[in-house]
Structures are given as C-alpha cells and as structure tokens.
Amino acid sequence: MKTLQQIVDESERIVFFGGAGVSTESGIPDFRSEDGLYRQKYTVSPETMLSHDYFFSHTEEFFAFYREKMLPLWAEPNAAHKKIAELEKRGKLIAVVTQNIDGLHQKAGSKTVFELHGTVHKNTCVKCRKSYSAEEIAASKGIPRCSCGGLVKPDVVLYGEPLDSETVNGAVRAIASADTLIVAGTSLTVYPAAGFVSYFRGKYLVLINRDPTPLDGACDLVLHGKVGEILSEIQL
Ligand code: APR
C-alpha cells in the first residue's frame, strides 16, 4: 500500500484500466469468478446470449436475459469509482478505460471514460437511429420498438461485433501517453480489450485484482485484494 501511495503521489498522467471487478463492490456480479454471471446455469450460455447472432435470431430471449442480468440501474458507484473520479479532479488521472457497460464511472463524476464494450445507457433504433435510455428499455416489455416501428438495440458491444474505432483510438492514445497504468478488476481474458495494456510505455504498471491474472509477472506492483478497499486507502 505504501508503494501504491508513493506511485500515485509521483504520477501526473494516470490511466485506470478496469473490468467487472471494479463494480462487484457495487453489488454487480462479475463474469468469471465463482459467483460470476458465466458460472450461473443457463440452457443457453450467457456468452451465446450476449452475441450479435443471438440478438437478431432470438431477440425476445435476448431481452429477457438482458433486462434480468445486464441492467443493474439500482447500482451506485463504490469507493473505487469515487477515488478514480477524485484523482481526475485533482489533475492526476487523464482517463478511465473500462470494459464495463454500467456507467458507474460517469455516475461517480469521471469525465474522460472510454467504454470499450459500450454502455447500457445508450440504445439506438436500428432503422431511424433514434436514441433511448436504459430506463426506457428496462420499462419496456418484450422486444423494445422505436416510435418508427424499428428494433431498439443497446449500444453494447456484443460478442462478434467490432469495438467503436473512435473509442479504441482514444483509449490507446491515453494508455500510450500515461506515466502510470493501474489495471484493476479484470481477468484480462477477453481480447482485444486485454491487449490494450501492451500500449503502455510509462514508468509504473500497477495491478489490483482479487485473483491472479496473466499480467501479474509483468507488473511493477501487484496487489491482490478488493479494488474499492485498496483505493479508498489512497490519501490525496
Ligand atoms: N476487487 C478486485 N478484483 C475483483 C473484485 C474486487 N472487488 N471483484 C472481482 N475481481 C476480479 C476477479 O478476481 C476477476 O479476475 O475481477 C476479475 C473479473 O474478471 P471477469 O469476470 O472476467 O470480468 P472482465 O475481465 O471485466 O471480463 C471482460 O468479458 O464477457 C466479457 O464483455 C464482458 O467486459 C467483459 C469482458
């Protein structure tokens, strides 16, 4: 912890790269832990249900799963989201790059957030491009339809879909210009997101994760524990 404090004190261009483990302390299960979403028993695997093809071939079933498991609109930012927003406010953190779609970083006050896998808070009609909120999707029944009659699709990157190129460019530029990269709450198993860490050229690579990851051996500092608890100990 002392080393993390020294690194944060010394850094002026921190980038925070996070995954589902950053939101578990807000009550949102992650994917691959014991109690993760992908460990729960379904006739069709969640990875299949969250795919591009399944969305268009089983739209009704997609939205039943999506409303039940992917719309935790009750969740509040936890200590990790708050400390990260504070670091940005103090001019020490230049960007958040997240694989999460829950919008909790912005809810905590973070301004520069690159959402590699999109967000539940934007939903677009495939026909006329009209936008709808997550609340409207949560309140709708069956397949959400636009006023024009078109199908409304969440702006979430489903398996088999490309990442948004502008988001990718922004995230890569931020990571490449960081002096410290803090990677947290991610198993680093999903590409291309997990590969973004390789753009880092700065001084300190820090990993904060409950379980070991493939990156542990390459880091300057590895803290195995809860990211909310660990970051809340940082004094600013
Ligand atoms: N503090 C620190 N680490 C935590 C915490 C916590 N409170 N809770 C969970 N973790 C760690 C787990 O040990 C695990 O290694 O976070 C990691 C979460 O890994 P995953 O569940 O695989 O989530 P993530 O890495 O974000 O998955 C990447 O997979 O299905 C896709 O699109 C989905 O964005 C997701 C991507």
PDB file of C-alpha atoms and ligand atoms in Angstrom:
ATOM      1  CA  MET A   1       0.000   0.000   0.000  1.00  0.00           C
ATOM      2  CA  LYS A   2       2.878   2.393   0.821  1.00  0.00           C
ATOM      3  CA  THR A   3       4.344   1.793  -2.631  1.00  0.00           C
ATOM      4  CA  LEU A   4       0.973   2.466  -4.278  1.00  0.00           C
ATOM      5  CA  GLN A   5       0.734   5.742  -2.336  1.00  0.00           C
ATOM      6  CA  GLN A   6       4.228   6.763  -3.484  1.00  0.00           C
ATOM      7  CA  ILE A   7       3.409   5.888  -7.113  1.00  0.00           C
ATOM      8  CA  VAL A   8       0.170   7.898  -7.005  1.00  0.00           C
ATOM      9  CA  ASP A   9       1.945  10.870  -5.339  1.00  0.00           C
ATOM     10  CA  GLU A  10       4.593  10.842  -8.083  1.00  0.00           C
ATOM     11  CA  SER A  11       2.221  10.383 -11.037  1.00  0.00           C
ATOM     12  CA  GLU A  12       0.536  13.119 -13.078  1.00  0.00           C
ATOM     13  CA  ARG A  13      -0.859  11.132 -16.007  1.00  0.00           C
ATOM     14  CA  ILE A  14      -2.533   8.054 -14.539  1.00  0.00           C
ATOM     15  CA  VAL A  15      -4.794   5.884 -16.701  1.00  0.00           C
ATOM     16  CA  PHE A  16      -7.123   3.432 -14.978  1.00  0.00           C
ATOM     17  CA  PHE A  17      -7.971   0.293 -16.978  1.00  0.00           C
ATOM     18  CA  GLY A  18     -10.859  -1.609 -15.355  1.00  0.00           C
ATOM     19  CA  GLY A  19     -13.174  -4.581 -15.703  1.00  0.00           C
ATOM     20  CA  ALA A  20     -16.190  -6.130 -13.987  1.00  0.00           C
ATOM     21  CA  GLY A  21     -14.278  -6.489 -10.703  1.00  0.00           C
ATOM     22  CA  VAL A  22     -14.468  -2.706 -10.269  1.00  0.00           C
ATOM     23  CA  SER A  23     -18.282  -2.946  -9.980  1.00  0.00           C
ATOM     24  CA  THR A  24     -18.660  -6.046  -7.757  1.00  0.00           C
ATOM     25  CA  GLU A  25     -18.437  -3.841  -4.615  1.00  0.00           C
ATOM     26  CA  SER A  26     -21.488  -2.039  -6.020  1.00  0.00           C
ATOM     27  CA  GLY A  27     -23.363  -5.356  -5.955  1.00  0.00           C
ATOM     28  CA  ILE A  28     -22.966  -6.231  -9.655  1.00  0.00           C
ATOM     29  CA  PRO A  29     -21.592  -9.787 -10.136  1.00  0.00           C
ATOM     30  CA  ASP A  30     -18.608 -10.121 -12.468  1.00  0.00           C
ATOM     31  CA  PHE A  31     -18.446 -12.784 -15.207  1.00  0.00           C
ATOM     32  CA  ARG A  32     -15.799 -15.406 -14.417  1.00  0.00           C
ATOM     33  CA  SER A  33     -15.496 -15.520 -10.617  1.00  0.00           C
ATOM     34  CA  GLU A  34     -17.155 -18.320  -8.628  1.00  0.00           C
ATOM     35  CA  ASP A  35     -20.353 -16.251  -8.315  1.00  0.00           C
ATOM     36  CA  GLY A  36     -19.894 -14.682 -11.762  1.00  0.00           C
ATOM     37  CA  LEU A  37     -22.569 -14.490 -14.425  1.00  0.00           C
ATOM     38  CA  TYR A  38     -20.879 -17.053 -16.647  1.00  0.00           C
ATOM     39  CA  ARG A  39     -20.888 -19.590 -13.821  1.00  0.00           C
ATOM     40  CA  GLN A  40     -24.677 -19.440 -13.447  1.00  0.00           C
ATOM     41  CA  LYS A  41     -26.583 -22.327 -15.085  1.00  0.00           C
ATOM     42  CA  TYR A  42     -28.499 -21.451 -18.246  1.00  0.00           C
ATOM     43  CA  THR A  43     -29.753 -23.680 -21.055  1.00  0.00           C
ATOM     44  CA  VAL A  44     -28.030 -21.298 -23.469  1.00  0.00           C
ATOM     45  CA  SER A  45     -24.686 -19.908 -22.208  1.00  0.00           C
ATOM     46  CA  PRO A  46     -24.615 -16.167 -21.383  1.00  0.00           C
ATOM     47  CA  GLU A  47     -21.718 -15.730 -23.820  1.00  0.00           C
ATOM     48  CA  THR A  48     -24.023 -17.086 -26.553  1.00  0.00           C
ATOM     49  CA  MET A  49     -26.962 -14.951 -25.453  1.00  0.00           C
ATOM     50  CA  LEU A  50     -24.753 -11.827 -25.464  1.00  0.00           C
ATOM     51  CA  SER A  51     -23.722 -12.388 -29.090  1.00  0.00           C
ATOM     52  CA  HIS A  52     -24.612 -10.475 -32.257  1.00  0.00           C
ATOM     53  CA  ASP A  53     -26.189 -13.520 -33.936  1.00  0.00           C
ATOM     54  CA  TYR A  54     -28.318 -14.461 -30.916  1.00  0.00           C
ATOM     55  CA  PHE A  55     -29.550 -10.860 -30.617  1.00  0.00           C
ATOM     56  CA  PHE A  56     -31.011 -10.984 -34.119  1.00  0.00           C
ATOM     57  CA  SER A  57     -32.064 -14.663 -34.147  1.00  0.00           C
ATOM     58  CA  HIS A  58     -33.555 -14.834 -30.577  1.00  0.00           C
ATOM     59  CA  THR A  59     -34.379 -11.193 -29.891  1.00  0.00           C
ATOM     60  CA  GLU A  60     -37.152 -11.926 -27.379  1.00  0.00           C
ATOM     61  CA  GLU A  61     -34.918 -14.297 -25.340  1.00  0.00           C
ATOM     62  CA  PHE A  62     -32.016 -11.817 -25.575  1.00  0.00           C
ATOM     63  CA  PHE A  63     -34.050  -9.023 -23.967  1.00  0.00           C
ATOM     64  CA  ALA A  64     -35.434 -11.331 -21.261  1.00  0.00           C
ATOM     65  CA  PHE A  65     -31.843 -12.177 -20.202  1.00  0.00           C
ATOM     66  CA  TYR A  66     -30.559  -8.635 -20.788  1.00  0.00           C
ATOM     67  CA  ARG A  67     -33.256  -6.980 -18.632  1.00  0.00           C
ATOM     68  CA  GLU A  68     -32.724  -9.532 -15.862  1.00  0.00           C
ATOM     69  CA  LYS A  69     -28.938  -9.573 -15.754  1.00  0.00           C
ATOM     70  CA  MET A  70     -27.457  -6.606 -17.609  1.00  0.00           C
ATOM     71  CA  LEU A  71     -29.464  -3.637 -16.325  1.00  0.00           C
ATOM     72  CA  PRO A  72     -28.466  -3.054 -12.675  1.00  0.00           C
ATOM     73  CA  LEU A  73     -29.840   0.517 -12.712  1.00  0.00           C
ATOM     74  CA  TRP A  74     -30.108   0.371  -8.886  1.00  0.00           C
ATOM     75  CA  ALA A  75     -26.284   0.130  -8.527  1.00  0.00           C
ATOM     76  CA  GLU A  76     -24.339   3.046  -7.035  1.00  0.00           C
ATOM     77  CA  PRO A  77     -20.647   3.930  -7.552  1.00  0.00           C
ATOM     78  CA  ASN A  78     -18.381   2.360  -4.908  1.00  0.00           C
ATOM     79  CA  ALA A  79     -15.166   3.611  -3.283  1.00  0.00           C
ATOM     80  CA  ALA A  80     -13.127   2.647  -6.366  1.00  0.00           C
ATOM     81  CA  HIS A  81     -15.247   4.722  -8.784  1.00  0.00           C
ATOM     82  CA  LYS A  82     -15.222   7.653  -6.343  1.00  0.00           C
ATOM     83  CA  LYS A  83     -11.456   7.684  -5.786  1.00  0.00           C
ATOM     84  CA  ILE A  84     -10.815   7.459  -9.514  1.00  0.00           C
ATOM     85  CA  ALA A  85     -13.115  10.435 -10.134  1.00  0.00           C
ATOM     86  CA  GLU A  86     -11.263  12.313  -7.357  1.00  0.00           C
ATOM     87  CA  LEU A  87      -7.868  11.552  -8.960  1.00  0.00           C
ATOM     88  CA  GLU A  88      -9.137  13.031 -12.251  1.00  0.00           C
ATOM     89  CA  LYS A  89     -10.487  16.108 -10.464  1.00  0.00           C
ATOM     90  CA  ARG A  90      -7.044  16.629  -8.864  1.00  0.00           C
ATOM     91  CA  GLY A  91      -5.466  16.535 -12.326  1.00  0.00           C
ATOM     92  CA  LYS A  92      -3.565  13.299 -11.637  1.00  0.00           C
ATOM     93  CA  LEU A  93      -5.635  10.908 -13.793  1.00  0.00           C
ATOM     94  CA  ILE A  94      -6.165  11.571 -17.526  1.00  0.00           C
ATOM     95  CA  ALA A  95      -8.622   8.805 -18.456  1.00  0.00           C
ATOM     96  CA  VAL A  96     -10.558   5.723 -17.458  1.00  0.00           C
ATOM     97  CA  VAL A  97     -10.610   2.841 -19.951  1.00  0.00           C
ATOM     98  CA  THR A  98     -13.308   0.378 -18.917  1.00  0.00           C
ATOM     99  CA  GLN A  99     -14.728  -2.913 -20.200  1.00  0.00           C
ATOM    100  CA  ASN A 100     -17.853  -2.276 -18.102  1.00  0.00           C
ATOM    101  CA  ILE A 101     -21.157  -1.075 -19.550  1.00  0.00           C
ATOM    102  CA  ASP A 102     -22.809   0.060 -16.281  1.00  0.00           C
ATOM    103  CA  GLY A 103     -21.895   3.777 -16.484  1.00  0.00           C
ATOM    104  CA  LEU A 104     -20.825   3.874 -12.804  1.00  0.00           C
ATOM    105  CA  HIS A 105     -17.590   5.778 -13.526  1.00  0.00           C
ATOM    106  CA  GLN A 106     -19.577   8.666 -15.041  1.00  0.00           C
ATOM    107  CA  LYS A 107     -22.122   8.418 -12.198  1.00  0.00           C
ATOM    108  CA  ALA A 108     -19.192   8.921  -9.766  1.00  0.00           C
ATOM    109  CA  GLY A 109     -18.107  12.057 -11.681  1.00  0.00           C
ATOM    110  CA  SER A 110     -15.423  10.746 -14.075  1.00  0.00           C
ATOM    111  CA  LYS A 111     -15.345  12.851 -17.249  1.00  0.00           C
ATOM    112  CA  THR A 112     -12.934  11.072 -19.639  1.00  0.00           C
ATOM    113  CA  VAL A 113     -14.167   7.478 -19.847  1.00  0.00           C
ATOM    114  CA  PHE A 114     -13.521   5.167 -22.802  1.00  0.00           C
ATOM    115  CA  GLU A 115     -16.157   2.418 -22.716  1.00  0.00           C
ATOM    116  CA  LEU A 116     -14.576  -0.309 -24.844  1.00  0.00           C
ATOM    117  CA  HIS A 117     -17.681  -2.514 -24.679  1.00  0.00           C
ATOM    118  CA  GLY A 118     -20.219   0.328 -24.970  1.00  0.00           C
ATOM    119  CA  THR A 119     -22.894   1.255 -22.452  1.00  0.00           C
ATOM    120  CA  VAL A 120     -26.417   0.210 -21.417  1.00  0.00           C
ATOM    121  CA  HIS A 121     -27.264   3.929 -21.175  1.00  0.00           C
ATOM    122  CA  LYS A 122     -27.481   4.375 -24.943  1.00  0.00           C
ATOM    123  CA  ASN A 123     -29.957   2.378 -27.048  1.00  0.00           C
ATOM    124  CA  THR A 124     -30.447   3.073 -30.746  1.00  0.00           C
ATOM    125  CA  CYS A 125     -33.201   2.266 -33.230  1.00  0.00           C
ATOM    126  CA  VAL A 126     -31.651   0.152 -35.998  1.00  0.00           C
ATOM    127  CA  LYS A 127     -33.952   1.863 -38.527  1.00  0.00           C
ATOM    128  CA  CYS A 128     -34.060   5.610 -37.737  1.00  0.00           C
ATOM    129  CA  ARG A 129     -31.143   5.846 -35.211  1.00  0.00           C
ATOM    130  CA  LYS A 130     -33.363   7.474 -32.548  1.00  0.00           C
ATOM    131  CA  SER A 131     -31.833   7.138 -29.023  1.00  0.00           C
ATOM    132  CA  TYR A 132     -33.499   5.621 -25.937  1.00  0.00           C
ATOM    133  CA  SER A 133     -32.399   5.469 -22.275  1.00  0.00           C
ATOM    134  CA  ALA A 134     -31.617   2.356 -20.224  1.00  0.00           C
ATOM    135  CA  GLU A 135     -34.671   3.183 -18.080  1.00  0.00           C
ATOM    136  CA  GLU A 136     -36.905   3.077 -21.171  1.00  0.00           C
ATOM    137  CA  ILE A 137     -35.510  -0.322 -22.123  1.00  0.00           C
ATOM    138  CA  ALA A 138     -35.937  -1.614 -18.553  1.00  0.00           C
ATOM    139  CA  ALA A 139     -39.560  -0.375 -18.502  1.00  0.00           C
ATOM    140  CA  SER A 140     -40.440  -1.823 -21.932  1.00  0.00           C
ATOM    141  CA  LYS A 141     -41.866  -5.312 -22.406  1.00  0.00           C
ATOM    142  CA  GLY A 142     -40.663  -7.980 -24.862  1.00  0.00           C
ATOM    143  CA  ILE A 143     -38.780  -6.549 -27.838  1.00  0.00           C
ATOM    144  CA  PRO A 144     -38.354  -2.741 -27.460  1.00  0.00           C
ATOM    145  CA  ARG A 145     -39.735  -0.948 -30.505  1.00  0.00           C
ATOM    146  CA  CYS A 146     -38.990   2.612 -31.656  1.00  0.00           C
ATOM    147  CA  SER A 147     -41.819   5.062 -32.407  1.00  0.00           C
ATOM    148  CA  CYS A 148     -40.936   4.393 -36.096  1.00  0.00           C
ATOM    149  CA  GLY A 149     -41.513   0.670 -35.511  1.00  0.00           C
ATOM    150  CA  GLY A 150     -37.810  -0.237 -35.745  1.00  0.00           C
ATOM    151  CA  LEU A 151     -35.974  -2.522 -33.305  1.00  0.00           C
ATOM    152  CA  VAL A 152     -34.116  -0.689 -30.486  1.00  0.00           C
ATOM    153  CA  LYS A 153     -30.637  -2.167 -29.870  1.00  0.00           C
ATOM    154  CA  PRO A 154     -28.463  -1.458 -26.788  1.00  0.00           C
ATOM    155  CA  ASP A 155     -25.169   0.310 -27.675  1.00  0.00           C
ATOM    156  CA  VAL A 156     -23.271  -2.589 -26.082  1.00  0.00           C
ATOM    157  CA  VAL A 157     -20.531  -4.463 -27.968  1.00  0.00           C
ATOM    158  CA  LEU A 158     -21.931  -7.978 -28.283  1.00  0.00           C
ATOM    159  CA  TYR A 159     -19.727 -10.982 -28.996  1.00  0.00           C
ATOM    160  CA  GLY A 160     -18.939 -10.980 -32.690  1.00  0.00           C
ATOM    161  CA  GLU A 161     -19.201  -7.175 -33.006  1.00  0.00           C
ATOM    162  CA  PRO A 162     -16.319  -4.730 -33.518  1.00  0.00           C
ATOM    163  CA  LEU A 163     -15.313  -2.142 -30.917  1.00  0.00           C
ATOM    164  CA  ASP A 164     -16.056   1.504 -31.755  1.00  0.00           C
ATOM    165  CA  SER A 165     -12.956   2.825 -33.552  1.00  0.00           C
ATOM    166  CA  GLU A 166     -13.086   6.328 -32.000  1.00  0.00           C
ATOM    167  CA  THR A 167     -13.239   4.770 -28.514  1.00  0.00           C
ATOM    168  CA  VAL A 168     -10.353   2.452 -29.367  1.00  0.00           C
ATOM    169  CA  ASN A 169      -8.207   5.352 -30.660  1.00  0.00           C
ATOM    170  CA  GLY A 170      -8.920   7.451 -27.575  1.00  0.00           C
ATOM    171  CA  ALA A 171      -8.137   4.587 -25.212  1.00  0.00           C
ATOM    172  CA  VAL A 172      -4.893   3.659 -26.987  1.00  0.00           C
ATOM    173  CA  ARG A 173      -3.713   7.296 -27.073  1.00  0.00           C
ATOM    174  CA  ALA A 174      -4.418   7.707 -23.357  1.00  0.00           C
ATOM    175  CA  ILE A 175      -2.650   4.472 -22.365  1.00  0.00           C
ATOM    176  CA  ALA A 176       0.340   5.271 -24.638  1.00  0.00           C
ATOM    177  CA  SER A 177       0.752   8.702 -23.001  1.00  0.00           C
ATOM    178  CA  ALA A 178       0.259   7.585 -19.363  1.00  0.00           C
ATOM    179  CA  ASP A 179       3.059   7.712 -16.789  1.00  0.00           C
ATOM    180  CA  THR A 180       1.227   5.143 -14.625  1.00  0.00           C
ATOM    181  CA  LEU A 181      -1.271   2.482 -15.710  1.00  0.00           C
ATOM    182  CA  ILE A 182      -3.453   0.962 -12.996  1.00  0.00           C
ATOM    183  CA  VAL A 183      -5.151  -2.241 -14.204  1.00  0.00           C
ATOM    184  CA  ALA A 184      -7.920  -3.451 -11.890  1.00  0.00           C
ATOM    185  CA  GLY A 185     -10.829  -5.859 -11.563  1.00  0.00           C
ATOM    186  CA  THR A 186     -10.267  -7.755 -14.769  1.00  0.00           C
ATOM    187  CA  SER A 187      -9.237 -11.313 -15.622  1.00  0.00           C
ATOM    188  CA  LEU A 188      -7.584  -9.952 -18.786  1.00  0.00           C
ATOM    189  CA  THR A 189      -9.013 -12.838 -20.793  1.00  0.00           C
ATOM    190  CA  VAL A 190     -11.120 -11.028 -23.402  1.00  0.00           C
ATOM    191  CA  TYR A 191      -9.435  -9.557 -26.481  1.00  0.00           C
ATOM    192  CA  PRO A 192      -8.950  -7.026 -27.973  1.00  0.00           C
ATOM    193  CA  ALA A 193      -9.591  -5.238 -24.631  1.00  0.00           C
ATOM    194  CA  ALA A 194      -6.978  -7.235 -22.707  1.00  0.00           C
ATOM    195  CA  GLY A 195      -4.383  -6.381 -25.367  1.00  0.00           C
ATOM    196  CA  PHE A 196      -4.656  -2.625 -24.743  1.00  0.00           C
ATOM    197  CA  VAL A 197      -2.267  -2.890 -21.809  1.00  0.00           C
ATOM    198  CA  SER A 198       0.563  -3.539 -24.280  1.00  0.00           C
ATOM    199  CA  TYR A 199       0.369   0.099 -25.488  1.00  0.00           C
ATOM    200  CA  PHE A 200       1.632   1.303 -22.109  1.00  0.00           C
ATOM    201  CA  ARG A 201       5.103   2.935 -22.279  1.00  0.00           C
ATOM    202  CA  GLY A 202       5.203   4.732 -18.921  1.00  0.00           C
ATOM    203  CA  LYS A 203       7.002   4.208 -15.628  1.00  0.00           C
ATOM    204  CA  TYR A 204       4.672   2.210 -13.339  1.00  0.00           C
ATOM    205  CA  LEU A 205       2.415  -0.706 -14.287  1.00  0.00           C
ATOM    206  CA  VAL A 206       0.168  -1.484 -11.287  1.00  0.00           C
ATOM    207  CA  LEU A 207      -2.280  -4.404 -10.999  1.00  0.00           C
ATOM    208  CA  ILE A 208      -5.048  -4.511  -8.396  1.00  0.00           C
ATOM    209  CA  ASN A 209      -7.071  -7.715  -8.695  1.00  0.00           C
ATOM    210  CA  ARG A 210      -8.630 -10.217  -6.304  1.00  0.00           C
ATOM    211  CA  ASP A 211      -7.382 -13.255  -8.298  1.00  0.00           C
ATOM    212  CA  PRO A 212      -4.087 -13.702 -10.179  1.00  0.00           C
ATOM    213  CA  THR A 213      -4.013 -12.656 -13.871  1.00  0.00           C
ATOM    214  CA  PRO A 214      -1.709 -13.413 -16.821  1.00  0.00           C
ATOM    215  CA  LEU A 215      -0.200  -9.933 -16.334  1.00  0.00           C
ATOM    216  CA  ASP A 216       0.949 -10.396 -12.716  1.00  0.00           C
ATOM    217  CA  GLY A 217       4.556 -11.239 -13.649  1.00  0.00           C
ATOM    218  CA  ALA A 218       4.977  -8.138 -15.849  1.00  0.00           C
ATOM    219  CA  CYS A 219       3.840  -5.550 -13.302  1.00  0.00           C
ATOM    220  CA  ASP A 220       5.885  -3.196 -11.095  1.00  0.00           C
ATOM    221  CA  LEU A 221       3.316  -3.619  -8.312  1.00  0.00           C
ATOM    222  CA  VAL A 222       0.658  -6.337  -7.816  1.00  0.00           C
ATOM    223  CA  LEU A 223      -1.975  -6.002  -5.067  1.00  0.00           C
ATOM    224  CA  HIS A 224      -4.347  -8.963  -4.621  1.00  0.00           C
ATOM    225  CA  GLY A 225      -7.431  -7.639  -2.879  1.00  0.00           C
ATOM    226  CA  LYS A 226     -10.603  -5.610  -3.298  1.00  0.00           C
ATOM    227  CA  VAL A 227     -10.006  -2.570  -5.504  1.00  0.00           C
ATOM    228  CA  GLY A 228     -12.569  -0.426  -3.632  1.00  0.00           C
ATOM    229  CA  GLU A 229     -10.915  -1.103  -0.301  1.00  0.00           C
ATOM    230  CA  ILE A 230      -7.392  -0.632  -1.647  1.00  0.00           C
ATOM    231  CA  LEU A 231      -8.098   2.644  -3.481  1.00  0.00           C
ATOM    232  CA  SER A 232     -10.034   4.084  -0.528  1.00  0.00           C
ATOM    233  CA  GLU A 233      -6.739   3.987   1.453  1.00  0.00           C
ATOM    234  CA  ILE A 234      -5.035   6.336  -1.029  1.00  0.00           C
ATOM    235  CA  GLN A 235      -4.605   9.791   0.531  1.00  0.00           C
ATOM    236  CA  LEU A 236      -4.909  12.761  -1.853  1.00  0.00           C
TER     237      LEU A 236
HETATM  238  N1  APR B   1     -11.623  -6.127  -6.406  1.00  0.00           N
HETATM  239  C1  APR B   1     -10.618  -6.564  -7.209  1.00  0.00           C
HETATM  240  N2  APR B   1     -10.782  -7.555  -8.137  1.00  0.00           N
HETATM  241  C2  APR B   1     -12.008  -8.108  -8.219  1.00  0.00           C
HETATM  242  C3  APR B   1     -13.096  -7.714  -7.404  1.00  0.00           C
HETATM  243  C4  APR B   1     -12.862  -6.673  -6.467  1.00  0.00           C
HETATM  244  N3  APR B   1     -13.828  -6.224  -5.659  1.00  0.00           N
HETATM  245  N4  APR B   1     -14.186  -8.478  -7.745  1.00  0.00           N
HETATM  246  C5  APR B   1     -13.783  -9.318  -8.729  1.00  0.00           C
HETATM  247  N5  APR B   1     -12.484  -9.093  -9.003  1.00  0.00           N
HETATM  248  C6  APR B   1     -11.658  -9.705 -10.054  1.00  0.00           C
HETATM  249  C7  APR B   1     -11.820 -11.199 -10.202  1.00  0.00           C
HETATM  250  O1  APR B   1     -10.807 -11.842  -9.441  1.00  0.00           O
HETATM  251  C8  APR B   1     -11.595 -11.396 -11.709  1.00  0.00           C
HETATM  252  O2  APR B   1     -10.222 -11.700 -12.001  1.00  0.00           O
HETATM  253  O3  APR B   1     -12.115  -9.122 -11.261  1.00  0.00           O
HETATM  254  C9  APR B   1     -11.938 -10.037 -12.329  1.00  0.00           C
HETATM  255  C10 APR B   1     -13.202 -10.066 -13.164  1.00  0.00           C
HETATM  256  O4  APR B   1     -12.946 -10.831 -14.306  1.00  0.00           O
HETATM  257  P1  APR B   1     -14.151 -11.128 -15.314  1.00  0.00           P
HETATM  258  O5  APR B   1     -15.330 -11.601 -14.547  1.00  0.00           O
HETATM  259  O6  APR B   1     -13.571 -11.982 -16.399  1.00  0.00           O
HETATM  260  O7  APR B   1     -14.533  -9.696 -15.897  1.00  0.00           O
HETATM  261  P2  APR B   1     -13.789  -8.897 -17.042  1.00  0.00           P
HETATM  262  O8  APR B   1     -12.315  -9.134 -17.015  1.00  0.00           O
HETATM  263  O9  APR B   1     -14.238  -7.483 -16.952  1.00  0.00           O
HETATM  264  O10 APR B   1     -14.422  -9.546 -18.387  1.00  0.00           O
HETATM  265  C11 APR B   1     -14.071  -8.932 -19.604  1.00  0.00           C
HETATM  266  O11 APR B   1     -15.703 -10.322 -20.703  1.00  0.00           O
HETATM  267  O12 APR B   1     -17.785 -11.193 -21.173  1.00  0.00           O
HETATM  268  C12 APR B   1     -16.938 -10.166 -21.387  1.00  0.00           C
HETATM  269  O13 APR B   1     -17.756  -8.128 -22.113  1.00  0.00           O
HETATM  270  C13 APR B   1     -17.539  -8.874 -20.959  1.00  0.00           C
HETATM  271  O14 APR B   1     -16.367  -6.858 -20.365  1.00  0.00           O
HETATM  272  C14 APR B   1     -16.460  -8.253 -20.095  1.00  0.00           C
HETATM  273  C15 APR B   1     -15.227  -8.992 -20.529  1.00  0.00           C
END
